[in-house]
Amino acid sequence: MTVNVLGAGLAGCEAAWQIAERGIKVRLYEMKPLKKTPAHKSDNFCELICSNSLKAARVESAAGLLKEEMRRTGSLLMQCADKCSVPAGGALAVDRDIFSSMVTEKIRSHPFIEVIGEEVTELPQEGITVVATGPLTSNALAEKIGGLCGEGLHFFDAAAPIVTAESIDMSCAFTASRYDKGGDDAYINCPMNKEEYEAFHAQLVAAERAPRHDVDVMNPKVYEGCMPVEILAGRGLDTLRFGPMKPVGLRDPRTGHRPWAVVQLRTENAEKTMYNLVGFQTNLKFPEQRRVFGMIPALKNAEYVRYGVMHRNTFLDSPHLLSAAYSMKENPDLFFAGQMTGVEGYMESAGSGLIAGINAARRAMGESMLILPKETMLGALADYVANADTKDFQPMGANLGILPPLEVHIRDKRERAAAYAERSLSALKEFGVS
């Protein structure tokens, strides 16, 4: 028995690993480097496009809890992420090049995984298949999936620019984490006074945007978590100051006061030679990015390693199509994993691949499907994908709100999060995963 896995992104690599680790052969299809999307640059698997942050590290948080559950469930990606982390305050961030190289080596060297470098344009008609082609699924395969599943939903996803560390004017910036959490070197902060911010805001709103060719530009759907900064700015003068440019928890050592607004830069690699603009996903034309972001005092001479880009994202109407095992309700031999299912985020995608991979292996062995308790974050996300009660299904990332309520109400936010985490990990252990 051989299982097909389509796509070597986060979900596909995790799924392939889980299947192979259970002694079942895998054919992993990946169109890179033969063909790449506009957002992809590397030939390696698991290329991180939007950001190098895997979100909060604390187990007493939704994102941290998800990652801990994945560790305990044997996640390949968590093994790799923990080995190539870079300073990021309270978050787990990775050197994206080392991370993708490490995952690629692990996958390619596994004796039960055969990597096939070609574009898949048809869904396999026989055998068990995991479709993990992601939000950038090629047009030919997307049409086939659409024909099988009905009309898909499309929206845009955006990536933030990356600048060189040496081009940041540190006389106009300072290093610190919010509220001094996670060390004082986790972020470079670029403060702006009221006059600088308002001039920047005016130019950002008026800046020329890049054309978008791959969806209906008259009616695009943009996921809030990756909303382009220029669209956020258009919602009001102070929207950015209460969003990605909020100065809360920071104090400029030059003035001793909180800045009017601040742009945070997060390190991209272990050597700290590159930084990305946190929350600055954008669809501005490249010259406009240089011009407008150059109005940020610390970035007036910034050198760009990568400009921000915007690309298509596609996901299914999963509550009508998928089970909590990530298999098709009408065809249990066909699994989907990753953002295509309606989970949102790097590790959410990998987590869906983990569960889909385990279940594809169990299907191949004639065993019942693994459905984790809804008290776990992995189980709650799978349940949302399969059973969300909404007429307008939208992607969902890890959050405490999708977990069943606690039996006892706890007022304190941190204590409540800790109680959720304790219950989730206990449920996972009772289920047989420690």
CSV table of C-alpha atoms in Angstrom, one decimal:
chain,number,residue,atom,x,y,z
A,1,MET,CA,0.0,0.0,0.0
A,2,THR,CA,1.3,3.5,-1.0
A,3,VAL,CA,-0.4,6.7,0.0
A,4,ASN,CA,-0.2,9.8,-2.2
A,5,VAL,CA,0.5,13.2,-0.6
A,6,LEU,CA,0.1,16.3,-2.9
A,7,GLY,CA,2.2,19.2,-1.8
A,8,ALA,CA,5.4,19.5,0.3
A,9,GLY,CA,4.4,22.5,2.3
A,10,LEU,CA,3.8,22.5,6.1
A,11,ALA,CA,0.7,20.3,6.0
A,12,GLY,CA,2.0,18.0,3.3
A,13,CYS,CA,5.4,17.4,4.9
A,14,GLU,CA,3.8,16.7,8.3
A,15,ALA,CA,1.3,14.4,6.7
A,16,ALA,CA,3.9,12.5,4.7
A,17,TRP,CA,6.1,12.1,7.8
A,18,GLN,CA,3.2,10.7,10.0
A,19,ILE,CA,2.3,8.2,7.3
A,20,ALA,CA,5.9,7.1,6.7
A,21,GLU,CA,6.6,6.8,10.4
A,22,ARG,CA,3.8,4.2,10.6
A,23,GLY,CA,5.6,2.0,8.1
A,24,ILE,CA,3.5,3.0,5.0
A,25,LYS,CA,5.1,4.1,1.8
A,26,VAL,CA,4.4,7.6,0.6
A,27,ARG,CA,4.6,9.2,-2.8
A,28,LEU,CA,5.1,12.9,-2.1
A,29,TYR,CA,4.4,15.1,-5.1
A,30,GLU,CA,5.9,18.6,-5.2
A,31,MET,CA,6.0,20.9,-8.3
A,32,LYS,CA,9.0,23.0,-7.0
A,33,PRO,CA,11.5,23.6,-8.4
A,34,LEU,CA,10.0,22.7,-11.8
A,35,LYS,CA,7.3,25.3,-11.2
A,36,LYS,CA,6.9,28.0,-8.6
A,37,THR,CA,4.2,30.4,-7.7
A,38,PRO,CA,5.0,34.2,-7.6
A,39,ALA,CA,5.2,34.0,-3.7
A,40,HIS,CA,7.7,31.1,-3.6
A,41,LYS,CA,11.5,31.7,-3.9
A,42,SER,CA,13.2,28.7,-2.4
A,43,ASP,CA,13.5,25.1,-3.9
A,44,ASN,CA,13.2,23.7,-0.4
A,45,PHE,CA,10.0,22.3,1.2
A,46,CYS,CA,8.0,24.1,3.9
A,47,GLU,CA,8.9,27.6,2.7
A,48,LEU,CA,7.6,30.2,5.2
A,49,ILE,CA,6.2,33.1,3.1
A,50,CYS,CA,4.3,35.6,5.3
A,51,SER,CA,6.5,35.5,8.4
A,52,ASN,CA,9.0,33.5,10.3
A,53,SER,CA,7.0,33.6,13.5
A,54,LEU,CA,5.1,30.5,14.7
A,55,LYS,CA,3.3,32.7,17.2
A,56,ALA,CA,3.3,32.5,21.0
A,57,ALA,CA,5.6,30.1,22.8
A,58,ARG,CA,3.8,30.0,26.2
A,59,VAL,CA,1.8,26.8,26.7
A,60,GLU,CA,-0.7,29.0,28.5
A,61,SER,CA,-1.8,30.5,25.2
A,62,ALA,CA,-3.8,29.1,22.3
A,63,ALA,CA,-0.9,29.1,19.9
A,64,GLY,CA,1.6,27.8,22.4
A,65,LEU,CA,-0.9,25.0,23.5
A,66,LEU,CA,-1.3,23.9,19.9
A,67,LYS,CA,2.5,23.6,19.5
A,68,GLU,CA,2.8,21.6,22.7
A,69,GLU,CA,0.1,19.2,21.6
A,70,MET,CA,1.9,18.8,18.3
A,71,ARG,CA,5.2,18.0,20.1
A,72,ARG,CA,3.5,15.4,22.2
A,73,THR,CA,1.9,13.9,19.1
A,74,GLY,CA,5.2,13.4,17.3
A,75,SER,CA,5.3,16.4,15.0
A,76,LEU,CA,8.2,16.6,12.6
A,77,LEU,CA,7.8,20.3,12.1
A,78,MET,CA,7.9,21.1,15.8
A,79,GLN,CA,11.1,19.0,16.2
A,80,CYS,CA,12.7,21.2,13.4
A,81,ALA,CA,11.3,24.5,14.7
A,82,ASP,CA,12.6,24.0,18.2
A,83,LYS,CA,16.1,23.3,16.8
A,84,CYS,CA,16.3,26.5,14.7
A,85,SER,CA,14.5,29.1,16.8
A,86,VAL,CA,15.6,32.7,16.8
A,87,PRO,CA,14.9,35.4,19.5
A,88,ALA,CA,11.3,36.7,19.2
A,89,GLY,CA,10.3,37.7,22.7
A,90,GLY,CA,7.4,35.6,23.8
A,91,ALA,CA,7.0,34.0,20.4
A,92,LEU,CA,8.6,31.0,18.7
A,93,ALA,CA,10.2,32.2,15.5
A,94,VAL,CA,12.6,30.3,13.3
A,95,ASP,CA,15.4,30.9,10.9
A,96,ARG,CA,13.3,30.2,7.9
A,97,ASP,CA,16.1,29.0,5.6
A,98,ILE,CA,17.5,26.6,8.2
A,99,PHE,CA,14.0,25.4,9.0
A,100,SER,CA,13.0,24.6,5.5
A,101,SER,CA,16.3,23.0,4.8
A,102,MET,CA,16.0,20.8,7.8
A,103,VAL,CA,12.5,19.6,7.0
A,104,THR,CA,13.6,19.0,3.4
A,105,GLU,CA,16.5,16.8,4.5
A,106,LYS,CA,14.3,14.8,6.9
A,107,ILE,CA,11.7,14.2,4.3
A,108,ARG,CA,14.1,13.3,1.4
A,109,SER,CA,16.1,10.9,3.6
A,110,HIS,CA,13.1,9.0,5.0
A,111,PRO,CA,13.2,5.4,3.5
A,112,PHE,CA,9.4,5.3,3.1
A,113,ILE,CA,9.0,8.6,1.3
A,114,GLU,CA,9.5,8.9,-2.4
A,115,VAL,CA,9.6,12.6,-3.6
A,116,ILE,CA,8.2,13.1,-7.1
A,117,GLY,CA,9.1,16.5,-8.6
A,118,GLU,CA,6.2,17.2,-10.9
A,119,GLU,CA,3.0,19.3,-11.0
A,120,VAL,CA,-0.1,17.3,-10.3
A,121,THR,CA,-3.0,18.4,-12.5
A,122,GLU,CA,-5.5,15.6,-11.7
A,123,LEU,CA,-6.6,14.0,-8.4
A,124,PRO,CA,-5.6,10.4,-8.2
A,125,GLN,CA,-8.5,8.1,-9.0
A,126,GLU,CA,-7.4,5.1,-6.9
A,127,GLY,CA,-5.8,4.6,-3.5
A,128,ILE,CA,-5.6,7.0,-0.5
A,129,THR,CA,-4.6,10.6,-1.2
A,130,VAL,CA,-3.9,13.6,1.1
A,131,VAL,CA,-4.3,16.9,-0.8
A,132,ALA,CA,-2.1,19.5,0.9
A,133,THR,CA,-1.4,21.8,-2.0
A,134,GLY,CA,-2.1,24.8,0.1
A,135,PRO,CA,-3.5,28.3,-0.6
A,136,LEU,CA,-1.3,28.6,-3.7
A,137,THR,CA,-2.7,25.5,-5.5
A,138,SER,CA,-2.0,25.6,-9.2
A,139,ASN,CA,-4.9,26.6,-11.4
A,140,ALA,CA,-5.2,23.2,-13.1
A,141,LEU,CA,-5.5,21.3,-9.9
A,142,ALA,CA,-7.7,23.9,-8.3
A,143,GLU,CA,-10.1,23.5,-11.1
A,144,LYS,CA,-10.3,19.7,-10.5
A,145,ILE,CA,-10.8,20.2,-6.8
A,146,GLY,CA,-13.5,22.8,-7.5
A,147,GLY,CA,-15.2,20.4,-9.8
A,148,LEU,CA,-15.2,17.7,-7.1
A,149,CYS,CA,-16.1,20.0,-4.2
A,150,GLY,CA,-18.2,22.7,-5.8
A,151,GLU,CA,-17.3,26.4,-5.9
A,152,GLY,CA,-14.3,27.3,-3.7
A,153,LEU,CA,-13.8,30.5,-1.8
A,154,HIS,CA,-10.9,32.8,-2.7
A,155,PHE,CA,-9.2,35.5,-0.8
A,156,PHE,CA,-5.8,37.2,-0.8
A,157,ASP,CA,-2.9,36.6,1.6
A,158,ALA,CA,-0.1,39.1,2.0
A,159,ALA,CA,3.5,39.0,3.1
A,160,ALA,CA,5.6,41.7,4.8
A,161,PRO,CA,8.9,43.2,3.6
A,162,ILE,CA,12.3,42.1,5.0
A,163,VAL,CA,15.1,44.6,5.4
A,164,THR,CA,18.8,44.1,6.2
A,165,ALA,CA,19.9,44.8,9.8
A,166,GLU,CA,22.8,47.0,8.8
A,167,SER,CA,20.5,49.4,6.8
A,168,ILE,CA,18.3,50.1,9.9
A,169,ASP,CA,19.2,53.5,11.4
A,170,MET,CA,19.6,52.5,15.1
A,171,SER,CA,20.0,56.2,16.1
A,172,CYS,CA,16.2,56.4,15.4
A,173,ALA,CA,15.3,53.0,16.9
A,174,PHE,CA,15.7,50.9,20.1
A,175,THR,CA,15.6,47.2,21.0
A,176,ALA,CA,12.9,46.0,23.4
A,177,SER,CA,10.0,43.7,23.8
A,178,ARG,CA,6.6,44.9,25.0
A,179,TYR,CA,6.5,45.2,28.8
A,180,ASP,CA,10.2,43.9,28.8
A,181,LYS,CA,9.0,40.3,28.1
A,182,GLY,CA,11.4,37.9,26.3
A,183,GLY,CA,14.6,40.0,26.5
A,184,ASP,CA,15.5,43.4,25.2
A,185,ASP,CA,16.9,42.2,21.9
A,186,ALA,CA,13.9,40.4,20.5
A,187,TYR,CA,12.5,43.3,18.5
A,188,ILE,CA,13.9,46.5,17.0
A,189,ASN,CA,11.4,49.3,17.5
A,190,CYS,CA,11.1,52.2,15.1
A,191,PRO,CA,9.2,55.0,16.9
A,192,MET,CA,7.3,57.8,15.2
A,193,ASN,CA,6.0,61.1,16.7
A,194,LYS,CA,2.5,62.4,15.9
A,195,GLU,CA,3.6,64.6,12.9
A,196,GLU,CA,5.7,61.8,11.4
A,197,TYR,CA,2.9,59.2,11.8
A,198,GLU,CA,0.2,61.4,10.3
A,199,ALA,CA,2.4,62.2,7.3
A,200,PHE,CA,3.2,58.5,6.8
A,201,HIS,CA,-0.4,57.5,7.1
A,202,ALA,CA,-1.5,60.0,4.4
A,203,GLN,CA,1.1,58.7,2.0
A,204,LEU,CA,0.3,55.1,2.8
A,205,VAL,CA,-3.4,55.4,2.1
A,206,ALA,CA,-2.7,57.2,-1.2
A,207,ALA,CA,0.2,55.0,-2.4
A,208,GLU,CA,-0.1,53.0,-5.7
A,209,ARG,CA,-1.0,49.3,-5.3
A,210,ALA,CA,0.2,46.4,-7.4
A,211,PRO,CA,-2.4,44.9,-9.8
A,212,ARG,CA,-3.8,41.5,-9.0
A,213,HIS,CA,-4.4,39.1,-11.8
A,214,ASP,CA,-5.4,35.8,-10.3
A,215,VAL,CA,-8.9,36.5,-8.9
A,216,ASP,CA,-11.8,38.8,-9.3
A,217,VAL,CA,-10.3,42.1,-8.3
A,218,MET,CA,-13.7,43.7,-8.1
A,219,ASN,CA,-14.7,41.5,-5.2
A,220,PRO,CA,-11.7,40.1,-3.3
A,221,LYS,CA,-12.0,38.5,0.1
A,222,VAL,CA,-9.0,39.4,2.3
A,223,TYR,CA,-8.5,37.4,5.6
A,224,GLU,CA,-8.2,39.8,8.5
A,225,GLY,CA,-5.1,38.2,10.0
A,226,CYS,CA,-3.1,39.1,6.8
A,227,MET,CA,-4.8,42.3,5.9
A,228,PRO,CA,-2.5,44.6,3.9
A,229,VAL,CA,-1.3,47.5,6.0
A,230,GLU,CA,-2.6,50.0,3.4
A,231,ILE,CA,-6.1,48.6,3.7
A,232,LEU,CA,-6.0,48.8,7.5
A,233,ALA,CA,-4.8,52.4,7.2
A,234,GLY,CA,-7.7,53.3,5.0
A,235,ARG,CA,-10.1,52.4,7.9
A,236,GLY,CA,-9.1,55.5,9.9
A,237,LEU,CA,-6.3,57.6,11.0
A,238,ASP,CA,-5.7,55.7,14.3
A,239,THR,CA,-6.4,52.2,13.1
A,240,LEU,CA,-2.7,51.4,12.8
A,241,ARG,CA,-1.9,52.9,16.2
A,242,PHE,CA,-4.3,50.4,17.7
A,243,GLY,CA,-3.1,47.6,15.5
A,244,PRO,CA,0.4,46.7,14.2
A,245,MET,CA,1.8,50.1,15.2
A,246,LYS,CA,0.5,50.2,18.7
A,247,PRO,CA,3.1,51.7,21.1
A,248,VAL,CA,1.6,50.0,24.2
A,249,GLY,CA,4.2,48.4,26.5
A,250,LEU,CA,7.1,50.3,24.9
A,251,ARG,CA,9.2,53.3,26.1
A,252,ASP,CA,11.6,55.2,23.9
A,253,PRO,CA,14.8,55.5,25.9
A,254,ARG,CA,15.7,58.7,24.0
A,255,THR,CA,12.6,60.5,25.4
A,256,GLY,CA,11.6,58.4,28.4
A,257,HIS,CA,8.1,58.3,27.0
A,258,ARG,CA,5.8,56.0,25.0
A,259,PRO,CA,6.0,56.8,21.3
A,260,TRP,CA,3.0,58.0,19.4
A,261,ALA,CA,3.3,55.0,17.1
A,262,VAL,CA,5.9,52.3,16.6
A,263,VAL,CA,6.9,49.8,13.8
A,264,GLN,CA,8.4,46.6,15.2
A,265,LEU,CA,11.0,44.7,13.4
A,266,ARG,CA,11.5,41.0,14.2
A,267,THR,CA,14.7,39.0,13.4
A,268,GLU,CA,14.5,36.7,10.4
A,269,ASN,CA,17.6,34.5,11.0
A,270,ALA,CA,19.9,33.3,13.7
A,271,GLU,CA,22.6,35.7,12.6
A,272,LYS,CA,20.2,38.7,13.0
A,273,THR,CA,21.2,40.1,9.6
A,274,MET,CA,17.6,40.4,8.4
A,275,TYR,CA,14.4,41.8,10.0
A,276,ASN,CA,10.8,41.8,8.8
A,277,LEU,CA,8.3,44.6,9.4
A,278,VAL,CA,5.8,43.0,11.8
A,279,GLY,CA,2.2,43.4,10.6
A,280,PHE,CA,3.2,45.2,7.4
A,281,GLN,CA,1.8,42.8,4.9
A,282,THR,CA,1.3,44.9,1.8
A,283,ASN,CA,0.2,45.0,-1.9
A,284,LEU,CA,2.0,48.3,-2.7
A,285,LYS,CA,4.2,48.5,-5.8
A,286,PHE,CA,7.8,47.9,-4.9
A,287,PRO,CA,9.0,51.5,-5.6
A,288,GLU,CA,6.0,52.7,-3.4
A,289,GLN,CA,7.2,50.4,-0.6
A,290,ARG,CA,10.6,52.0,-0.7
A,291,ARG,CA,9.1,55.5,-0.8
A,292,VAL,CA,6.4,55.2,1.9
A,293,PHE,CA,8.1,52.9,4.3
A,294,GLY,CA,11.2,55.1,4.0
A,295,MET,CA,9.1,57.8,5.8
A,296,ILE,CA,9.7,55.7,9.0
A,297,PRO,CA,12.7,57.4,10.4
A,298,ALA,CA,14.7,54.3,11.2
A,299,LEU,CA,14.0,52.9,7.7
A,300,LYS,CA,14.8,55.9,5.6
A,301,ASN,CA,17.8,54.1,4.1
A,302,ALA,CA,16.5,50.5,4.4
A,303,GLU,CA,17.7,47.9,2.0
A,304,TYR,CA,15.1,45.3,1.1
A,305,VAL,CA,15.9,41.6,1.0
A,306,ARG,CA,12.3,41.0,0.0
A,307,TYR,CA,9.4,43.3,-0.8
A,308,GLY,CA,5.9,42.6,0.5
A,309,VAL,CA,3.7,40.7,-1.9
A,310,MET,CA,0.1,39.6,-2.2
A,311,HIS,CA,-1.1,36.3,-3.6
A,312,ARG,CA,-4.2,34.2,-3.9
A,313,ASN,CA,-5.5,31.9,-1.2
A,314,THR,CA,-8.2,29.2,-1.6
A,315,PHE,CA,-10.1,27.2,0.9
A,316,LEU,CA,-13.0,24.8,0.9
A,317,ASP,CA,-16.5,25.0,2.3
A,318,SER,CA,-15.3,22.3,4.7
A,319,PRO,CA,-18.2,21.9,7.1
A,320,HIS,CA,-20.2,20.6,4.1
A,321,LEU,CA,-17.3,18.5,2.7
A,322,LEU,CA,-14.9,17.2,5.4
A,323,SER,CA,-15.1,15.1,8.6
A,324,ALA,CA,-13.1,15.8,11.7
A,325,ALA,CA,-10.6,13.3,10.4
A,326,TYR,CA,-10.0,15.7,7.5
A,327,SER,CA,-11.3,13.1,5.0
A,328,MET,CA,-14.1,13.8,2.5
A,329,LYS,CA,-17.5,12.8,3.8
A,330,GLU,CA,-18.4,11.3,0.5
A,331,ASN,CA,-15.0,9.7,-0.2
A,332,PRO,CA,-13.1,8.6,3.0
A,333,ASP,CA,-10.0,7.7,0.9
A,334,LEU,CA,-9.5,11.4,0.0
A,335,PHE,CA,-8.1,13.7,2.7
A,336,PHE,CA,-7.4,17.4,2.7
A,337,ALA,CA,-4.9,19.2,4.9
A,338,GLY,CA,-3.5,22.7,5.5
A,339,GLN,CA,-5.1,26.1,4.9
A,340,MET,CA,-7.3,24.7,2.1
A,341,THR,CA,-9.4,23.1,4.9
A,342,GLY,CA,-10.1,26.4,6.6
A,343,VAL,CA,-7.5,26.4,9.4
A,344,GLU,CA,-5.4,29.6,9.4
A,345,GLY,CA,-1.8,29.8,10.4
A,346,TYR,CA,1.5,28.0,9.9
A,347,MET,CA,1.2,25.5,12.8
A,348,GLU,CA,-2.6,25.2,12.4
A,349,SER,CA,-1.8,24.0,8.8
A,350,ALA,CA,0.9,21.6,10.1
A,351,GLY,CA,-1.5,20.4,12.8
A,352,SER,CA,-4.1,19.5,10.3
A,353,GLY,CA,-1.5,17.7,8.2
A,354,LEU,CA,-0.5,15.8,11.3
A,355,ILE,CA,-4.0,14.5,11.9
A,356,ALA,CA,-4.8,13.9,8.2
A,357,GLY,CA,-1.5,12.0,7.9
A,358,ILE,CA,-2.3,9.8,10.9
A,359,ASN,CA,-5.7,9.1,9.6
A,360,ALA,CA,-4.6,8.4,6.1
A,361,ALA,CA,-2.2,5.8,7.6
A,362,ARG,CA,-5.0,4.3,9.8
A,363,ARG,CA,-7.2,4.1,6.7
A,364,ALA,CA,-4.5,2.3,4.9
A,365,MET,CA,-4.2,-0.2,7.8
A,366,GLY,CA,-7.9,-0.7,8.1
A,367,GLU,CA,-8.1,1.1,11.4
A,368,SER,CA,-10.7,3.5,12.7
A,369,MET,CA,-10.1,7.3,12.4
A,370,LEU,CA,-8.4,9.3,15.1
A,371,ILE,CA,-10.7,12.0,16.4
A,372,LEU,CA,-9.1,13.9,19.2
A,373,PRO,CA,-11.2,15.4,22.1
A,374,LYS,CA,-12.6,18.8,21.4
A,375,GLU,CA,-10.9,19.9,24.7
A,376,THR,CA,-7.6,19.8,22.8
A,377,MET,CA,-6.6,22.5,20.4
A,378,LEU,CA,-5.9,20.0,17.6
A,379,GLY,CA,-9.3,18.4,18.2
A,380,ALA,CA,-11.1,21.7,18.4
A,381,LEU,CA,-9.7,22.9,15.1
A,382,ALA,CA,-10.7,19.7,13.4
A,383,ASP,CA,-14.1,20.0,14.9
A,384,TYR,CA,-14.4,23.6,13.6
A,385,VAL,CA,-13.4,22.5,10.1
A,386,ALA,CA,-16.0,19.7,10.1
A,387,ASN,CA,-18.9,21.2,12.1
A,388,ALA,CA,-18.7,25.0,12.0
A,389,ASP,CA,-22.2,26.4,12.3
A,390,THR,CA,-21.9,29.3,9.9
A,391,LYS,CA,-23.4,30.3,6.6
A,392,ASP,CA,-20.2,32.1,5.7
A,393,PHE,CA,-17.4,29.7,6.6
A,394,GLN,CA,-14.1,31.6,7.2
A,395,PRO,CA,-10.6,30.4,8.2
A,396,MET,CA,-9.9,29.9,11.9
A,397,GLY,CA,-6.7,29.9,13.8
A,398,ALA,CA,-5.9,28.5,17.2
A,399,ASN,CA,-7.8,30.4,19.9
A,400,LEU,CA,-9.3,29.6,23.3
A,401,GLY,CA,-12.7,30.5,22.1
A,402,ILE,CA,-13.1,27.3,20.1
A,403,LEU,CA,-12.5,25.1,23.1
A,404,PRO,CA,-15.5,24.0,25.2
A,405,PRO,CA,-16.1,26.3,28.2
A,406,LEU,CA,-14.5,25.5,31.5
A,407,GLU,CA,-16.8,24.1,34.2
A,408,VAL,CA,-15.8,26.9,36.5
A,409,HIS,CA,-15.6,30.5,35.3
A,410,ILE,CA,-12.2,32.1,36.0
A,411,ARG,CA,-12.0,35.9,35.8
A,412,ASP,CA,-8.3,36.3,35.5
A,413,LYS,CA,-7.2,36.0,31.9
A,414,ARG,CA,-3.9,34.3,32.5
A,415,GLU,CA,-5.3,31.9,35.0
A,416,ARG,CA,-8.1,31.0,32.7
A,417,ALA,CA,-5.7,30.4,29.8
A,418,ALA,CA,-3.6,28.2,32.1
A,419,ALA,CA,-6.7,26.2,33.1
A,420,TYR,CA,-7.6,25.6,29.5
A,421,ALA,CA,-4.0,24.4,28.8
A,422,GLU,CA,-4.0,22.1,31.8
A,423,ARG,CA,-7.3,20.6,30.7
A,424,SER,CA,-6.3,20.2,27.1
A,425,LEU,CA,-3.0,18.4,27.9
A,426,SER,CA,-4.8,16.2,30.4
A,427,ALA,CA,-7.4,15.2,27.8
A,428,LEU,CA,-4.6,14.5,25.3
A,429,LYS,CA,-2.8,12.3,27.9
A,430,GLU,CA,-6.0,10.4,28.8
A,431,PHE,CA,-6.6,9.8,25.1
A,432,GLY,CA,-3.2,8.0,25.0
A,433,VAL,CA,-0.9,10.8,24.0
A,434,SER,CA,1.6,12.0,26.6
